[in-house]
mmCIF file of C-alpha atoms and ligand atoms in Angstrom:
data_model
loop_
_atom_site.group_PDB
_atom_site.id
_atom_site.type_symbol
_atom_site.label_atom_id
_atom_site.label_comp_id
_atom_site.label_asym_id
_atom_site.label_seq_id
_atom_site.Cartn_x
_atom_site.Cartn_y
_atom_site.Cartn_z
ATOM 1 C CA MET K 135 -21.327 99.291 65.090
ATOM 2 C CA THR K 136 -19.633 97.152 67.725
ATOM 3 C CA ASN K 137 -16.356 98.384 69.102
ATOM 4 C CA LEU K 138 -13.554 96.547 70.819
ATOM 5 C CA ILE K 139 -10.795 98.280 72.747
ATOM 6 C CA VAL K 140 -7.701 96.052 72.924
ATOM 7 C CA PHE K 141 -4.615 97.293 74.676
ATOM 8 C CA PHE K 142 -1.290 96.405 76.254
ATOM 9 C CA SER K 143 0.044 98.527 79.072
ATOM 10 C CA ARG K 144 2.559 98.186 81.882
ATOM 11 C CA ALA K 145 2.229 99.724 85.346
ATOM 12 C CA ASP K 146 5.233 99.906 87.694
ATOM 13 C CA GLU K 147 8.351 102.009 87.199
ATOM 14 C CA ASN K 148 8.340 104.564 84.387
ATOM 15 C CA TYR K 149 9.513 108.098 83.682
ATOM 16 C CA VAL K 150 7.151 110.936 84.526
ATOM 17 C CA CYS K 151 8.586 114.385 83.660
ATOM 18 C CA GLY K 152 12.134 113.052 83.779
ATOM 19 C CA VAL K 153 11.743 111.266 87.127
ATOM 20 C CA LEU K 154 11.313 107.520 87.662
ATOM 21 C CA LYS K 155 8.035 106.821 89.466
ATOM 22 C CA ASN K 156 5.997 103.759 90.355
ATOM 23 C CA LEU K 157 2.725 103.929 88.490
ATOM 24 C CA GLU K 158 -0.272 101.911 89.609
ATOM 25 C CA ILE K 159 -1.869 102.158 86.201
ATOM 26 C CA GLY K 160 0.045 102.326 82.938
ATOM 27 C CA ASN K 161 -0.373 105.284 80.571
ATOM 28 C CA THR K 162 -1.981 103.317 77.747
ATOM 29 C CA LYS K 163 -4.458 101.778 80.179
ATOM 30 C CA GLN K 164 -5.423 105.308 81.271
ATOM 31 C CA ILE K 165 -6.077 106.233 77.639
ATOM 32 C CA ALA K 166 -8.044 103.007 77.090
ATOM 33 C CA SER K 167 -10.234 103.947 80.083
ATOM 34 C CA THR K 168 -10.773 107.432 78.657
ATOM 35 C CA ILE K 169 -11.894 105.931 75.341
ATOM 36 C CA GLU K 170 -14.097 103.425 77.173
ATOM 37 C CA GLY K 171 -15.798 106.365 78.902
ATOM 38 C CA LEU K 172 -16.549 108.008 75.560
ATOM 39 C CA ILE K 173 -17.791 105.184 73.309
ATOM 40 C CA PRO K 174 -19.712 101.950 73.811
ATOM 41 C CA ALA K 175 -17.123 99.175 73.626
ATOM 42 C CA ASP K 176 -15.950 95.877 75.012
ATOM 43 C CA VAL K 177 -12.455 95.940 76.454
ATOM 44 C CA PHE K 178 -9.667 93.363 76.357
ATOM 45 C CA GLU K 179 -6.304 93.840 78.056
ATOM 46 C CA ILE K 180 -3.420 91.892 76.529
ATOM 47 C CA LYS K 181 -1.366 90.401 79.379
ATOM 48 C CA MET K 182 1.823 88.393 79.155
ATOM 49 C CA LYS K 183 2.118 85.046 80.912
ATOM 50 C CA THR K 184 5.501 86.235 82.165
ATOM 51 C CA PRO K 185 5.253 90.012 82.538
ATOM 52 C CA TYR K 186 8.255 92.287 82.131
ATOM 53 C CA SER K 187 10.127 93.417 85.251
ATOM 54 C CA LYS K 188 8.753 96.131 87.474
ATOM 55 C CA GLY K 189 12.068 98.020 87.249
ATOM 56 C CA TYR K 190 12.271 100.335 84.237
ATOM 57 C CA ASN K 191 15.847 99.542 83.226
ATOM 58 C CA GLN K 192 15.399 95.761 83.519
ATOM 59 C CA CYS K 193 12.246 96.086 81.451
ATOM 60 C CA LEU K 194 14.125 98.025 78.743
ATOM 61 C CA ASP K 195 16.661 95.186 78.478
ATOM 62 C CA GLU K 196 14.025 92.433 78.442
ATOM 63 C CA VAL K 197 12.053 94.146 75.711
ATOM 64 C CA GLN K 198 15.159 94.702 73.609
ATOM 65 C CA THR K 199 16.046 91.017 73.877
ATOM 66 C CA ASP K 200 12.519 90.007 72.835
ATOM 67 C CA LEU K 201 12.645 92.411 69.920
ATOM 68 C CA ARG K 202 16.018 91.114 68.752
ATOM 69 C CA LYS K 203 14.698 87.556 68.857
ATOM 70 C CA ASN K 204 11.447 88.615 67.171
ATOM 71 C CA LYS K 205 9.764 86.800 70.039
ATOM 72 C CA ARG K 206 6.055 86.161 70.395
ATOM 73 C CA PRO K 207 5.523 86.076 74.170
ATOM 74 C CA ALA K 208 2.789 83.748 75.445
ATOM 75 C CA LEU K 209 -0.338 85.526 76.617
ATOM 76 C CA GLU K 210 -2.008 84.968 79.955
ATOM 77 C CA ASN K 211 -5.490 85.546 78.608
ATOM 78 C CA GLN K 212 -7.240 84.816 75.332
ATOM 79 C CA LEU K 213 -9.995 86.530 73.419
ATOM 80 C CA SER K 214 -12.037 83.765 71.812
ATOM 81 C CA SER K 215 -12.953 85.689 68.673
ATOM 82 C CA ILE K 216 -13.093 89.137 67.074
ATOM 83 C CA ASP K 217 -15.977 88.162 64.776
ATOM 84 C CA GLY K 218 -18.544 90.363 66.507
ATOM 85 C CA TYR K 219 -16.508 93.559 66.168
ATOM 86 C CA ASP K 220 -16.309 96.015 63.271
ATOM 87 C CA THR K 221 -13.875 98.456 64.768
ATOM 88 C CA ILE K 222 -10.901 97.646 66.926
ATOM 89 C CA TYR K 223 -9.239 100.390 68.943
ATOM 90 C CA LEU K 224 -5.730 99.040 69.393
ATOM 91 C CA GLY K 225 -3.636 100.618 72.150
ATOM 92 C CA TYR K 226 0.013 100.078 73.085
ATOM 93 C CA PRO K 227 3.116 101.920 74.249
ATOM 94 C CA ASN K 228 5.927 102.602 71.808
ATOM 95 C CA TYR K 229 8.635 100.091 72.769
ATOM 96 C CA TRP K 230 11.941 100.688 70.972
ATOM 97 C CA GLY K 231 10.181 102.130 67.956
ATOM 98 C CA THR K 232 7.383 99.595 67.591
ATOM 99 C CA MET K 233 4.720 97.749 69.589
ATOM 100 C CA PRO K 234 5.359 95.400 72.510
ATOM 101 C CA MET K 235 5.883 91.894 71.109
ATOM 102 C CA ALA K 236 2.810 90.689 73.038
ATOM 103 C CA VAL K 237 0.731 92.835 70.674
ATOM 104 C CA PHE K 238 2.316 90.978 67.754
ATOM 105 C CA THR K 239 1.286 87.707 69.449
ATOM 106 C CA PHE K 240 -2.265 89.004 69.801
ATOM 107 C CA LEU K 241 -2.650 90.304 66.247
ATOM 108 C CA GLU K 242 -1.300 87.130 64.626
ATOM 109 C CA GLN K 243 -4.140 85.096 66.135
ATOM 110 C CA PHE K 244 -6.944 86.673 64.147
ATOM 111 C CA ASP K 245 -8.194 87.362 60.647
ATOM 112 C CA PHE K 246 -8.890 91.097 60.392
ATOM 113 C CA THR K 247 -10.601 91.016 57.007
ATOM 114 C CA GLY K 248 -13.353 93.635 56.943
ATOM 115 C CA LYS K 249 -12.248 95.141 60.255
ATOM 116 C CA THR K 250 -11.104 98.683 60.889
ATOM 117 C CA ILE K 251 -8.178 99.150 63.260
ATOM 118 C CA ARG K 252 -7.834 102.519 64.990
ATOM 119 C CA PRO K 253 -4.445 102.556 66.705
ATOM 120 C CA PHE K 254 -3.666 104.627 69.785
ATOM 121 C CA CYS K 255 -0.103 104.734 70.978
ATOM 122 C CA THR K 256 1.550 106.295 74.008
ATOM 123 C CA HIS K 257 5.198 107.288 73.806
ATOM 124 C CA GLU K 258 7.837 109.622 75.213
ATOM 125 C CA GLY K 259 8.796 111.447 72.050
ATOM 126 C CA SER K 260 8.881 109.072 69.073
ATOM 127 C CA GLY K 261 5.165 108.862 68.334
ATOM 128 C CA PHE K 262 4.113 105.741 66.460
ATOM 129 C CA GLY K 263 7.635 104.855 65.305
ATOM 130 C CA ASN K 264 7.305 101.928 62.893
ATOM 131 C CA SER K 265 4.253 100.504 64.615
ATOM 132 C CA LEU K 266 1.680 101.483 61.989
ATOM 133 C CA LYS K 267 3.741 99.750 59.304
ATOM 134 C CA ASP K 268 4.039 96.704 61.560
ATOM 135 C CA ILE K 269 0.280 96.568 62.158
ATOM 136 C CA LYS K 270 -0.309 96.706 58.394
ATOM 137 C CA LYS K 271 2.155 93.851 57.892
ATOM 138 C CA LEU K 272 0.489 91.729 60.583
ATOM 139 C CA CYS K 273 -3.072 92.564 59.489
ATOM 140 C CA PRO K 274 -2.796 93.005 55.719
ATOM 141 C CA THR K 275 -6.532 92.734 55.086
ATOM 142 C CA ALA K 276 -7.591 95.244 57.754
ATOM 143 C CA LYS K 277 -8.263 98.902 57.162
ATOM 144 C CA VAL K 278 -5.654 100.521 59.400
ATOM 145 C CA GLU K 279 -6.432 104.146 60.169
ATOM 146 C CA LYS K 280 -3.945 106.870 61.019
ATOM 147 C CA GLY K 281 -4.606 106.715 64.746
ATOM 148 C CA ILE K 282 -3.528 108.930 67.592
ATOM 149 C CA ALA K 283 -0.163 109.169 69.363
ATOM 150 C CA ILE K 284 -0.191 110.605 72.891
ATOM 151 C CA LEU K 285 2.659 111.597 75.169
ATOM 152 C CA GLY K 286 2.291 108.913 77.835
ATOM 153 C CA SER K 287 3.339 110.954 80.850
ATOM 154 C CA GLN K 288 0.719 113.557 79.887
ATOM 155 C CA TRP K 289 -2.133 111.122 79.387
ATOM 156 C CA ASN K 290 -4.346 113.170 81.739
ATOM 157 C CA MET K 291 -4.205 116.162 79.384
ATOM 158 C CA ALA K 292 -5.289 114.241 76.308
ATOM 159 C CA THR K 293 -9.051 113.910 76.770
ATOM 160 C CA GLY K 294 -9.958 116.764 74.392
ATOM 161 C CA GLU K 295 -7.664 115.399 71.695
ATOM 162 C CA ILE K 296 -9.130 111.922 72.128
ATOM 163 C CA GLU K 297 -12.682 113.237 71.920
ATOM 164 C CA SER K 298 -12.021 115.005 68.633
ATOM 165 C CA TRP K 299 -10.196 111.960 67.284
ATOM 166 C CA LEU K 300 -13.203 109.773 68.121
ATOM 167 C CA ARG K 301 -15.589 112.345 66.612
ATOM 168 C CA SER K 302 -13.577 112.446 63.397
ATOM 169 C CA GLY K 303 -14.193 108.730 63.000
ATOM 170 C CA GLY K 304 -10.778 107.786 64.327
ATOM 171 C CA ARG K 305 -8.887 109.203 61.345
HETATM 172 C C1 LIG F 439 10.818 99.009 77.143
HETATM 173 C C2 LIG F 439 10.430 100.422 76.802
HETATM 174 C C3 LIG F 439 10.821 100.958 75.584
HETATM 175 C C4 LIG F 439 10.409 102.241 75.238
HETATM 176 N N1 LIG F 439 10.784 102.740 74.010
HETATM 177 C C5 LIG F 439 10.341 103.971 73.645
HETATM 178 C C6 LIG F 439 10.657 104.506 72.365
HETATM 179 O O1 LIG F 439 11.370 103.897 71.555
HETATM 180 N N2 LIG F 439 10.181 105.738 72.034
HETATM 181 C C7 LIG F 439 9.403 106.469 72.900
HETATM 182 O O2 LIG F 439 8.988 107.568 72.554
HETATM 183 N N3 LIG F 439 9.085 105.978 74.126
HETATM 184 C C8 LIG F 439 9.522 104.757 74.522
HETATM 185 N N4 LIG F 439 9.192 104.258 75.754
HETATM 186 C C9 LIG F 439 8.279 105.032 76.630
HETATM 187 C C10 LIG F 439 6.863 104.465 76.587
HETATM 188 O O3 LIG F 439 6.409 104.345 75.257
HETATM 189 C C11 LIG F 439 5.887 105.348 77.376
HETATM 190 O O4 LIG F 439 6.340 105.557 78.673
HETATM 191 C C12 LIG F 439 4.489 104.741 77.378
HETATM 192 O O5 LIG F 439 3.552 105.730 77.717
HETATM 193 C C13 LIG F 439 4.357 103.563 78.346
HETATM 194 O O6 LIG F 439 3.044 103.077 78.282
HETATM 195 P P1 LIG F 439 2.413 102.165 79.410
HETATM 196 O O7 LIG F 439 2.508 102.939 80.706
HETATM 197 O O8 LIG F 439 1.003 101.998 78.977
HETATM 198 O O9 LIG F 439 3.159 100.882 79.438
HETATM 199 C C14 LIG F 439 9.617 103.000 76.137
HETATM 200 C C15 LIG F 439 9.282 102.459 77.380
HETATM 201 C C16 LIG F 439 9.680 101.192 77.715
HETATM 202 C C17 LIG F 439 9.292 100.630 79.070
#
């Protein structure tokens, strides 16, 4: 079985235990690295050509505007194909109840027929929101598993949970 870990994550300013801090590595990227340490997988980070602002509040506004416009932001990097992969671990933060629009851009590029998607989401209280429904809409021929939702600011306490999720086949 060949695995691919695909994720979007933002470093910079974010809330940690109620306080705004500058993070060098985003929460979802930390989880992606944990998964990478536990299973054999290739890794692809989805990056926007024009990233969101480093400031948390500006970023909130920019994301809301993109969401309202149902935007598909251009990506800085491209994955040539997903043909060689059976299972795709798809990671993203919950942004206003769904995925970052850059993840929409990514998913719309490929045919997921015969692929299994195992979503992992970081959030600050709302879990997956509508994101699982949105993945199913964007990838109607994929098998989309239940996935795992992790409190982003507590990413460093999630290793045990991730291990058992991986052991259970991602369900
Ligand atoms: C623009 C934006 C919108 C967010 N919307 C939500 C939300 O609706 N629900 C929630 O629980 N957390 C929300 N969060 C918190 C993030 O999901 C959380 O901090 C996540 O771990 C960030 O992941 P990252 O560091 O990998 O980018 C939001 C954060 C940002 C920056």
